[in-house]
Amino acid sequence: MGRAKRVVLAYSGGVDTSVCIPYLKEEWGVEEVIAFAADLGQGDELEPIRQKAFKAGAIESIVENLINPFVEEFAFPAIRANALYEGRYPLSTALARPLIARRMVQVAKDLKADAVAHGCTGKGNDQVRFDVAFASLDPALQVLTPAREWGMSREETISYGERFGIPAPVSKKSPYSIDLNLLGRSVEAGVLEDPNISAPEEVFAITSSIDEAPDRGEEIEIGFQAGNPVSLNGVNLEPVQLVTEANALAGRHGFGRIDMIENRVVGIKSREIYETPGLLLLIKAHQELESLTLAADVLRLKRQLEMQWADLVYQGLWFGPLKQALDSFLDCTQKDVNGVVRIHLQKGNATIIGRQSIQSSLYNSNMATYGKEDQFDHLAANGFIYIWGLPIRLWAAMRRN
Ligand code: ARG
């Protein structure tokens, strides 16, 4: 390592990324560290974080609000893709990484830095997402990854930091590793490392427990246009506002908790607790509207491609060619996803109770009805079934001989 003199570091204010600042300077000969933190709606106070980077020795400390692009360019496409990694995790953390990486590459260019850096360890997915995103945006850019290489334990990291005036974490007792943004919270480590120990209530912060959720349910309506959520209970909302309110509504009723064993890119199974109330609710509603508005064959293929889309986002391939190709397919399908879905929220459940699309419904009541308006040609079924069943009838007859 070495050579890089001026580096843009992905900065969160936590111990690891703070220690990266003196470490890069003392051990790797970096002269100027520019800290870069993104506001993704995590609700942290960002000015203290900005100051903390200066105290740790950064020459410049940037905090940028990226909440609008985060929701519009990353969360909404994930909703349109109904993206659920391994069928369950809506990628709340994974979606943030390519955005942060994209902005860091730009900042590095603008400020004439010769490298970027992050404080991810060598065991997680986020290192993969950062490194691959950097590489796909600027293949020549040098990426420094001190926390992957320094080989310090948590205690050693803290005492290294203390030598450079980085305070030990205030609540040394919180054993959890937490990632937070507007789309949700992810919690790992501590007692959660035993997959058979129930998550203690203290790990949750943005959803009610089933016990504490109100007994009384609540009916809500979510409106979509071209696959994007645009309204809640009949009120048009800007994307960020809409996700914020969906979080509050679903979270209040205890919907959106996930407890799963997840397969990381680096081959490890890990136990994850997520709270992603709004995002899960919006995906559920969106899926429902697609069942009303997409043709059967399109819907079937889309369900398969959604899995691929979720996998590649999880695996850090956001800026790659498969993502582009899948997005063309998704975009083409979404122009018809217009309408309103009604949902009943109660005690941890979000139950679909109705769906409507004035512009794009493919539901034909004259075909569906069992009443006297029925226009379906029942006799036509004879010929259809004769031909449809012909191969299997011939096969069965042959086997009997
Ligand atoms: N397992 C999730 C993912 O790979 C979340 C990881 C976030 N980090 C954390 N310290 N909880 O997207």
Tab-separated table of C-alpha atoms and ligand atoms in Angstrom:
chain	number	residue	atom	x	y	z
A	1	MET	CA	0.000	0.000	0.000
A	2	GLY	CA	0.961	3.598	0.039
A	3	ARG	CA	1.443	6.174	-2.699
A	4	ALA	CA	-1.984	7.712	-2.084
A	5	LYS	CA	-1.538	11.118	-0.454
A	6	ARG	CA	-5.050	12.508	-0.466
A	7	VAL	CA	-7.913	10.140	0.310
A	8	VAL	CA	-11.709	10.373	0.540
A	9	LEU	CA	-12.913	8.121	3.372
A	10	ALA	CA	-16.485	6.823	3.791
A	11	TYR	CA	-17.240	8.090	7.283
A	12	SER	CA	-20.011	7.160	9.707
A	13	GLY	CA	-18.742	8.623	12.965
A	14	GLY	CA	-18.303	5.150	14.490
A	15	VAL	CA	-15.082	3.903	16.054
A	16	ASP	CA	-13.853	1.902	13.069
A	17	THR	CA	-14.183	4.675	10.521
A	18	SER	CA	-12.808	7.214	12.996
A	19	VAL	CA	-9.735	5.075	13.676
A	20	CYS	CA	-9.222	4.807	9.926
A	21	ILE	CA	-8.256	8.503	9.897
A	22	PRO	CA	-5.140	8.363	12.118
A	23	TYR	CA	-4.376	4.866	10.862
A	24	LEU	CA	-4.230	5.955	7.225
A	25	LYS	CA	-1.955	8.838	8.188
A	26	GLU	CA	0.330	7.103	10.668
A	27	GLU	CA	0.628	3.657	9.160
A	28	TRP	CA	0.052	4.156	5.463
A	29	GLY	CA	1.594	7.564	4.895
A	30	VAL	CA	-1.576	9.292	3.726
A	31	GLU	CA	-1.199	13.052	4.155
A	32	GLU	CA	-4.767	14.274	3.829
A	33	VAL	CA	-7.937	12.426	4.768
A	34	ILE	CA	-11.228	13.879	3.593
A	35	ALA	CA	-14.126	12.356	5.545
A	36	PHE	CA	-17.366	11.857	3.638
A	37	ALA	CA	-20.634	11.102	5.449
A	38	ALA	CA	-24.033	10.742	3.824
A	39	ASP	CA	-27.346	11.679	5.355
A	40	LEU	CA	-29.681	8.859	4.313
A	41	GLY	CA	-32.387	9.667	6.808
A	42	GLN	CA	-30.748	7.810	9.692
A	43	GLY	CA	-31.848	10.620	12.002
A	44	ASP	CA	-28.376	11.047	13.547
A	45	GLU	CA	-27.205	14.507	14.336
A	46	LEU	CA	-24.711	15.088	11.608
A	47	GLU	CA	-22.849	18.200	12.737
A	48	PRO	CA	-21.234	16.350	15.704
A	49	ILE	CA	-20.224	13.585	13.285
A	50	ARG	CA	-18.680	16.149	10.950
A	51	GLN	CA	-16.719	17.645	13.844
A	52	LYS	CA	-15.641	14.230	15.057
A	53	ALA	CA	-13.811	13.587	11.791
A	54	PHE	CA	-11.852	16.826	12.225
A	55	LYS	CA	-10.932	15.827	15.785
A	56	ALA	CA	-9.688	12.483	14.475
A	57	GLY	CA	-7.390	14.351	12.094
A	58	ALA	CA	-9.343	14.789	8.863
A	59	ILE	CA	-8.320	17.807	6.799
A	60	GLU	CA	-11.838	18.161	5.453
A	61	SER	CA	-15.161	16.733	6.581
A	62	ILE	CA	-18.159	16.603	4.303
A	63	VAL	CA	-21.706	15.689	5.223
A	64	GLU	CA	-24.096	15.495	2.318
A	65	ASN	CA	-27.812	14.965	2.309
A	66	LEU	CA	-28.496	12.196	-0.220
A	67	ILE	CA	-31.947	11.258	0.974
A	68	ASN	CA	-33.790	12.250	-2.207
A	69	PRO	CA	-31.637	10.259	-4.637
A	70	PHE	CA	-31.594	7.411	-2.117
A	71	VAL	CA	-35.346	7.061	-2.210
A	72	GLU	CA	-35.940	7.999	-5.846
A	73	GLU	CA	-33.066	6.213	-7.564
A	74	PHE	CA	-32.509	3.282	-5.218
A	75	ALA	CA	-35.550	2.522	-3.045
A	76	PHE	CA	-38.213	3.058	-5.697
A	77	PRO	CA	-36.525	0.797	-8.268
A	78	ALA	CA	-36.298	-1.856	-5.528
A	79	ILE	CA	-40.038	-1.521	-4.935
A	80	ARG	CA	-40.701	-1.801	-8.665
A	81	ALA	CA	-38.554	-4.942	-8.638
A	82	ASN	CA	-40.253	-6.308	-5.473
A	83	ALA	CA	-36.678	-6.973	-4.419
A	84	LEU	CA	-36.377	-9.383	-1.495
A	85	TYR	CA	-33.025	-11.088	-1.014
A	86	GLU	CA	-33.580	-14.779	-0.304
A	87	GLY	CA	-37.273	-14.009	-0.428
A	88	ARG	CA	-37.216	-11.839	2.686
A	89	TYR	CA	-34.673	-9.027	3.098
A	90	PRO	CA	-35.640	-5.859	1.198
A	91	LEU	CA	-32.005	-4.684	0.890
A	92	SER	CA	-32.310	-1.607	3.102
A	93	THR	CA	-28.546	-1.511	3.733
A	94	ALA	CA	-27.414	-2.894	0.389
A	95	LEU	CA	-29.226	-0.156	-1.564
A	96	ALA	CA	-27.311	2.612	0.222
A	97	ARG	CA	-23.837	1.450	-0.749
A	98	PRO	CA	-23.783	2.138	-4.488
A	99	LEU	CA	-25.140	5.644	-3.869
A	100	ILE	CA	-22.439	6.445	-1.294
A	101	ALA	CA	-19.785	4.967	-3.586
A	102	ARG	CA	-21.032	6.956	-6.588
A	103	ARG	CA	-20.907	10.209	-4.662
A	104	MET	CA	-17.463	9.426	-3.201
A	105	VAL	CA	-15.996	8.791	-6.641
A	106	GLN	CA	-17.319	12.182	-7.733
A	107	VAL	CA	-15.994	13.918	-4.605
A	108	ALA	CA	-12.591	12.276	-5.125
A	109	LYS	CA	-12.520	13.672	-8.660
A	110	ASP	CA	-13.699	17.139	-7.657
A	111	LEU	CA	-11.237	17.436	-4.763
A	112	LYS	CA	-8.397	15.832	-6.687
A	113	ALA	CA	-7.953	12.948	-4.269
A	114	ASP	CA	-5.914	9.993	-5.471
A	115	ALA	CA	-7.804	7.270	-3.589
A	116	VAL	CA	-11.002	6.400	-1.744
A	117	ALA	CA	-11.230	4.381	1.475
A	118	HIS	CA	-13.768	2.639	3.707
A	119	GLY	CA	-13.749	1.072	7.150
A	120	CYS	CA	-15.533	-2.208	6.390
A	121	THR	CA	-14.157	-5.451	7.759
A	122	GLY	CA	-13.248	-8.425	5.621
A	123	LYS	CA	-16.246	-10.538	6.638
A	124	GLY	CA	-19.183	-8.524	5.461
A	125	ASN	CA	-21.106	-7.666	2.336
A	126	ASP	CA	-20.543	-3.931	2.501
A	127	GLN	CA	-16.837	-4.176	1.619
A	128	VAL	CA	-17.841	-6.110	-1.505
A	129	ARG	CA	-20.446	-3.512	-2.445
A	130	PHE	CA	-18.094	-0.562	-1.936
A	131	ASP	CA	-15.112	-2.119	-3.671
A	132	VAL	CA	-17.073	-3.388	-6.657
A	133	ALA	CA	-19.009	-0.123	-7.008
A	134	PHE	CA	-15.781	1.907	-6.934
A	135	ALA	CA	-14.257	-0.433	-9.495
A	136	SER	CA	-17.229	-0.214	-11.822
A	137	LEU	CA	-17.368	3.586	-11.642
A	138	ASP	CA	-13.631	4.193	-11.960
A	139	PRO	CA	-11.575	1.063	-12.617
A	140	ALA	CA	-8.318	2.980	-12.099
A	141	LEU	CA	-9.226	4.458	-8.714
A	142	GLN	CA	-7.180	3.169	-5.776
A	143	VAL	CA	-9.258	1.815	-2.859
A	144	LEU	CA	-7.754	1.687	0.636
A	145	THR	CA	-9.313	-0.705	3.155
A	146	PRO	CA	-7.488	-0.336	6.463
A	147	ALA	CA	-10.026	-2.121	8.680
A	148	ARG	CA	-9.751	-5.199	6.489
A	149	GLU	CA	-6.015	-5.273	6.944
A	150	TRP	CA	-5.101	-3.923	10.351
A	151	GLY	CA	-5.917	-7.124	12.233
A	152	MET	CA	-6.884	-5.314	15.435
A	153	SER	CA	-9.537	-6.676	17.788
A	154	ARG	CA	-12.361	-4.376	18.857
A	155	GLU	CA	-10.479	-3.575	22.094
A	156	GLU	CA	-7.246	-2.861	20.235
A	157	THR	CA	-9.084	-0.638	17.781
A	158	ILE	CA	-10.590	1.353	20.656
A	159	SER	CA	-7.247	1.830	22.406
A	160	TYR	CA	-5.539	2.742	19.122
A	161	GLY	CA	-8.213	5.391	18.697
A	162	GLU	CA	-7.788	6.675	22.249
A	163	ARG	CA	-4.127	7.432	21.477
A	164	PHE	CA	-5.358	9.840	18.834
A	165	GLY	CA	-8.124	11.418	20.847
A	166	ILE	CA	-10.949	9.269	19.488
A	167	PRO	CA	-13.276	8.664	22.417
A	168	ALA	CA	-14.240	5.076	23.236
A	169	PRO	CA	-17.911	4.432	22.383
A	170	VAL	CA	-20.093	5.949	25.097
A	171	SER	CA	-22.271	2.899	25.526
A	172	LYS	CA	-19.612	0.205	25.567
A	173	LYS	CA	-22.389	-2.111	26.632
A	174	SER	CA	-24.311	-2.106	23.347
A	175	PRO	CA	-23.073	-5.350	21.866
A	176	TYR	CA	-24.909	-4.934	18.587
A	177	SER	CA	-23.708	-3.871	15.181
A	178	ILE	CA	-26.363	-1.610	13.714
A	179	ASP	CA	-26.859	-0.041	10.316
A	180	LEU	CA	-29.611	2.508	9.925
A	181	ASN	CA	-31.157	4.617	7.203
A	182	LEU	CA	-34.626	5.730	6.138
A	183	LEU	CA	-35.355	2.317	4.608
A	184	GLY	CA	-34.703	0.422	7.785
A	185	ARG	CA	-32.447	-0.924	10.495
A	186	SER	CA	-30.211	-3.952	10.464
A	187	VAL	CA	-28.935	-5.471	13.701
A	188	GLU	CA	-26.264	-8.120	14.072
A	189	ALA	CA	-23.942	-9.573	16.753
A	190	GLY	CA	-24.262	-9.891	20.542
A	191	VAL	CA	-26.744	-12.531	21.655
A	192	LEU	CA	-28.174	-12.583	18.132
A	193	GLU	CA	-25.179	-14.672	17.084
A	194	ASP	CA	-26.989	-17.680	18.549
A	195	PRO	CA	-29.616	-18.315	15.868
A	196	ASN	CA	-31.876	-19.997	18.399
A	197	ILE	CA	-31.991	-17.152	20.926
A	198	SER	CA	-35.013	-14.919	20.418
A	199	ALA	CA	-34.154	-11.334	19.620
A	200	PRO	CA	-34.547	-9.292	22.825
A	201	GLU	CA	-37.021	-6.448	22.550
A	202	GLU	CA	-34.172	-3.928	23.046
A	203	VAL	CA	-32.816	-4.552	19.529
A	204	PHE	CA	-35.904	-3.018	17.950
A	205	ALA	CA	-36.308	0.718	17.571
A	206	ILE	CA	-38.704	1.622	14.768
A	207	THR	CA	-41.438	-1.027	15.053
A	208	SER	CA	-43.772	-1.926	17.924
A	209	SER	CA	-43.815	-5.407	19.323
A	210	ILE	CA	-46.971	-7.366	18.593
A	211	ASP	CA	-47.877	-7.002	22.281
A	212	GLU	CA	-47.595	-3.247	22.232
A	213	ALA	CA	-49.210	-2.691	18.854
A	214	PRO	CA	-52.733	-1.285	19.185
A	215	ASP	CA	-55.537	-3.849	19.322
A	216	ARG	CA	-57.469	-1.763	16.878
A	217	GLY	CA	-56.404	-2.254	13.287
A	218	GLU	CA	-56.205	0.438	10.655
A	219	GLU	CA	-57.150	0.447	7.004
A	220	ILE	CA	-54.850	2.277	4.608
A	221	GLU	CA	-54.613	2.911	0.855
A	222	ILE	CA	-51.434	3.125	-1.182
A	223	GLY	CA	-51.558	4.604	-4.682
A	224	PHE	CA	-49.056	3.799	-7.452
A	225	GLN	CA	-48.186	5.335	-10.791
A	226	ALA	CA	-45.894	3.541	-13.225
A	227	GLY	CA	-44.906	1.238	-10.375
A	228	ASN	CA	-43.859	4.042	-8.030
A	229	PRO	CA	-45.779	4.688	-4.830
A	230	VAL	CA	-47.274	8.174	-5.063
A	231	SER	CA	-49.984	8.475	-2.426
A	232	LEU	CA	-51.004	7.350	1.035
A	233	ASN	CA	-54.660	7.399	2.033
A	234	GLY	CA	-55.484	9.479	-1.025
A	235	VAL	CA	-52.885	12.173	-0.323
A	236	ASN	CA	-50.115	12.632	-2.888
A	237	LEU	CA	-46.707	12.672	-1.217
A	238	GLU	CA	-43.138	13.266	-2.279
A	239	PRO	CA	-41.102	10.041	-2.253
A	240	VAL	CA	-39.185	10.736	0.974
A	241	GLN	CA	-42.322	11.832	2.801
A	242	LEU	CA	-44.184	8.783	1.562
A	243	VAL	CA	-41.572	6.338	2.835
A	244	THR	CA	-41.353	8.217	6.139
A	245	GLU	CA	-45.107	7.936	6.666
A	246	ALA	CA	-45.259	4.333	5.523
A	247	ASN	CA	-42.590	3.555	8.146
A	248	ALA	CA	-44.620	5.235	10.860
A	249	LEU	CA	-47.905	3.542	9.905
A	250	ALA	CA	-46.551	0.031	9.495
A	251	GLY	CA	-44.117	0.355	12.407
A	252	ARG	CA	-46.891	1.398	14.770
A	253	HIS	CA	-48.744	-1.824	13.994
A	254	GLY	CA	-45.680	-3.993	14.455
A	255	PHE	CA	-45.305	-4.859	10.770
A	256	GLY	CA	-41.858	-5.110	9.182
A	257	ARG	CA	-39.689	-7.131	11.547
A	258	ILE	CA	-37.560	-9.850	10.013
A	259	ASP	CA	-35.509	-12.465	11.838
A	260	MET	CA	-33.526	-14.544	9.362
A	261	ILE	CA	-30.422	-16.535	8.590
A	262	GLU	CA	-28.875	-14.920	5.562
A	263	ASN	CA	-26.184	-16.091	3.147
A	264	ARG	CA	-23.496	-13.441	2.820
A	265	VAL	CA	-21.526	-12.959	-0.372
A	266	VAL	CA	-18.337	-14.134	1.399
A	267	GLY	CA	-19.914	-17.499	2.155
A	268	ILE	CA	-20.878	-17.032	5.789
A	269	LYS	CA	-24.378	-17.616	7.123
A	270	SER	CA	-25.340	-14.877	9.526
A	271	ARG	CA	-28.283	-14.161	11.753
A	272	GLU	CA	-29.912	-10.847	10.940
A	273	ILE	CA	-32.642	-8.813	12.513
A	274	TYR	CA	-34.228	-6.194	10.289
A	275	GLU	CA	-36.896	-3.592	10.766
A	276	THR	CA	-38.052	-2.335	7.400
A	277	PRO	CA	-41.712	-1.453	7.944
A	278	GLY	CA	-42.359	1.042	5.140
A	279	LEU	CA	-40.310	-0.658	2.461
A	280	LEU	CA	-41.877	-4.077	3.099
A	281	LEU	CA	-45.346	-2.580	3.121
A	282	LEU	CA	-44.759	-0.784	-0.176
A	283	ILE	CA	-43.342	-3.908	-1.818
A	284	LYS	CA	-46.292	-5.949	-0.660
A	285	ALA	CA	-48.772	-3.429	-2.045
A	286	HIS	CA	-46.833	-3.105	-5.288
A	287	GLN	CA	-46.761	-6.877	-5.832
A	288	GLU	CA	-50.495	-6.953	-5.357
A	289	LEU	CA	-51.138	-4.242	-7.910
A	290	GLU	CA	-48.991	-6.118	-10.423
A	291	SER	CA	-51.205	-9.164	-10.034
A	292	LEU	CA	-54.095	-7.034	-11.265
A	293	THR	CA	-52.300	-5.154	-14.034
A	294	LEU	CA	-49.638	-7.411	-15.571
A	295	ALA	CA	-50.273	-10.154	-18.099
A	296	ALA	CA	-49.795	-13.662	-16.702
A	297	ASP	CA	-46.679	-14.482	-18.700
A	298	VAL	CA	-45.024	-11.128	-17.984
A	299	LEU	CA	-45.790	-11.564	-14.301
A	300	ARG	CA	-44.254	-15.028	-14.223
A	301	LEU	CA	-41.024	-13.979	-15.866
A	302	LYS	CA	-40.859	-10.871	-13.736
A	303	ARG	CA	-41.076	-12.926	-10.544
A	304	GLN	CA	-38.020	-14.887	-11.697
A	305	LEU	CA	-36.025	-11.829	-12.714
A	306	GLU	CA	-36.852	-10.104	-9.429
A	307	MET	CA	-34.820	-12.735	-7.660
A	308	GLN	CA	-31.858	-12.061	-9.935
A	309	TRP	CA	-32.228	-8.334	-9.389
A	310	ALA	CA	-32.228	-8.750	-5.597
A	311	ASP	CA	-29.220	-11.075	-5.768
A	312	LEU	CA	-27.146	-8.720	-7.853
A	313	VAL	CA	-27.944	-5.721	-5.679
A	314	TYR	CA	-27.058	-7.725	-2.580
A	315	GLN	CA	-23.833	-8.834	-4.234
A	316	GLY	CA	-22.659	-5.333	-5.105
A	317	LEU	CA	-23.281	-5.448	-8.848
A	318	TRP	CA	-25.488	-2.325	-8.997
A	319	PHE	CA	-23.454	-0.641	-11.744
A	320	GLY	CA	-23.070	-3.764	-13.866
A	321	PRO	CA	-24.465	-4.877	-17.228
A	322	LEU	CA	-27.008	-7.394	-15.916
A	323	LYS	CA	-28.554	-4.688	-13.754
A	324	GLN	CA	-28.928	-2.447	-16.803
A	325	ALA	CA	-30.497	-5.207	-18.856
A	326	LEU	CA	-32.933	-6.214	-16.108
A	327	ASP	CA	-33.885	-2.573	-15.550
A	328	SER	CA	-34.978	-2.278	-19.167
A	329	PHE	CA	-37.321	-5.200	-18.677
A	330	LEU	CA	-38.605	-3.857	-15.370
A	331	ASP	CA	-39.178	-0.361	-16.758
A	332	CYS	CA	-41.118	-1.745	-19.679
A	333	THR	CA	-43.456	-3.630	-17.345
A	334	GLN	CA	-44.018	-0.796	-14.900
A	335	LYS	CA	-45.837	1.693	-17.114
A	336	ASP	CA	-48.973	-0.380	-16.516
A	337	VAL	CA	-48.673	-0.586	-12.751
A	338	ASN	CA	-51.153	2.133	-11.838
A	339	GLY	CA	-53.798	2.017	-9.179
A	340	VAL	CA	-54.581	1.756	-5.492
A	341	VAL	CA	-54.142	-1.077	-2.999
A	342	ARG	CA	-56.044	-1.276	0.283
A	343	ILE	CA	-54.362	-2.854	3.271
A	344	HIS	CA	-55.439	-3.630	6.803
A	345	LEU	CA	-52.703	-3.194	9.403
A	346	GLN	CA	-53.068	-4.933	12.719
A	347	LYS	CA	-50.824	-6.649	15.269
A	348	GLY	CA	-47.877	-7.389	13.004
A	349	ASN	CA	-49.926	-8.120	9.900
A	350	ALA	CA	-50.461	-6.177	6.726
A	351	THR	CA	-53.362	-7.884	5.010
A	352	ILE	CA	-54.336	-6.984	1.490
A	353	ILE	CA	-58.071	-6.327	1.405
A	354	GLY	CA	-58.586	-4.720	-2.003
A	355	ARG	CA	-56.975	-3.470	-5.200
A	356	GLN	CA	-58.158	-1.249	-8.034
A	357	SER	CA	-56.739	0.080	-11.278
A	358	ILE	CA	-58.885	2.367	-13.381
A	359	GLN	CA	-56.255	2.796	-16.099
A	360	SER	CA	-54.584	-0.583	-16.283
A	361	SER	CA	-56.647	-3.381	-14.748
A	362	LEU	CA	-56.659	-6.587	-16.781
A	363	TYR	CA	-59.455	-7.991	-14.647
A	364	ASN	CA	-62.551	-8.447	-16.791
A	365	SER	CA	-65.692	-8.917	-14.714
A	366	ASN	CA	-67.772	-10.218	-17.635
A	367	MET	CA	-65.240	-13.004	-17.962
A	368	ALA	CA	-64.792	-13.616	-14.247
A	369	THR	CA	-68.391	-13.520	-13.126
A	370	TYR	CA	-70.504	-16.534	-12.233
A	371	GLY	CA	-73.596	-14.367	-12.593
A	372	LYS	CA	-75.809	-13.815	-15.628
A	373	GLU	CA	-73.485	-11.199	-17.165
A	374	ASP	CA	-71.065	-14.037	-17.895
A	375	GLN	CA	-69.676	-13.741	-21.443
A	376	PHE	CA	-67.163	-16.541	-21.316
A	377	ASP	CA	-67.805	-19.197	-23.970
A	378	HIS	CA	-68.102	-22.332	-21.839
A	379	LEU	CA	-68.312	-24.679	-24.837
A	380	ALA	CA	-64.987	-23.406	-26.132
A	381	ALA	CA	-63.405	-25.133	-23.161
A	382	ASN	CA	-64.179	-28.536	-24.774
A	383	GLY	CA	-61.890	-27.984	-27.738
A	384	PHE	CA	-59.270	-26.298	-25.623
A	385	ILE	CA	-59.078	-29.160	-23.163
A	386	TYR	CA	-59.118	-31.774	-25.980
A	387	ILE	CA	-55.953	-30.273	-27.446
A	388	TRP	CA	-54.343	-29.233	-24.160
A	389	GLY	CA	-54.767	-32.716	-22.703
A	390	LEU	CA	-53.970	-34.606	-25.925
A	391	PRO	CA	-50.295	-35.325	-25.230
A	392	ILE	CA	-50.898	-36.626	-21.741
A	393	ARG	CA	-53.880	-38.720	-22.891
A	394	LEU	CA	-51.748	-40.345	-25.592
A	395	TRP	CA	-48.949	-40.915	-23.103
A	396	ALA	CA	-51.276	-42.512	-20.566
A	397	ALA	CA	-52.856	-44.763	-23.250
A	398	MET	CA	-49.437	-45.908	-24.439
A	399	ARG	CA	-48.410	-46.862	-20.895
A	400	ARG	CA	-51.509	-49.022	-20.474
A	401	ASN	CA	-50.719	-51.201	-23.480
B	1	ARG	N1	-26.664	-8.045	6.280
B	1	ARG	C1	-27.114	-6.797	5.761
B	1	ARG	C2	-26.602	-6.582	4.357
B	1	ARG	O1	-25.647	-7.207	3.994
B	1	ARG	C3	-26.824	-5.636	6.671
B	1	ARG	C4	-25.399	-5.384	7.037
B	1	ARG	C5	-25.292	-4.073	7.742
B	1	ARG	N2	-24.306	-3.933	8.721
B	1	ARG	C6	-24.495	-3.991	10.047
B	1	ARG	N3	-23.497	-3.685	10.795
B	1	ARG	N4	-25.594	-4.358	10.600
B	1	ARG	O2	-27.130	-5.814	3.615
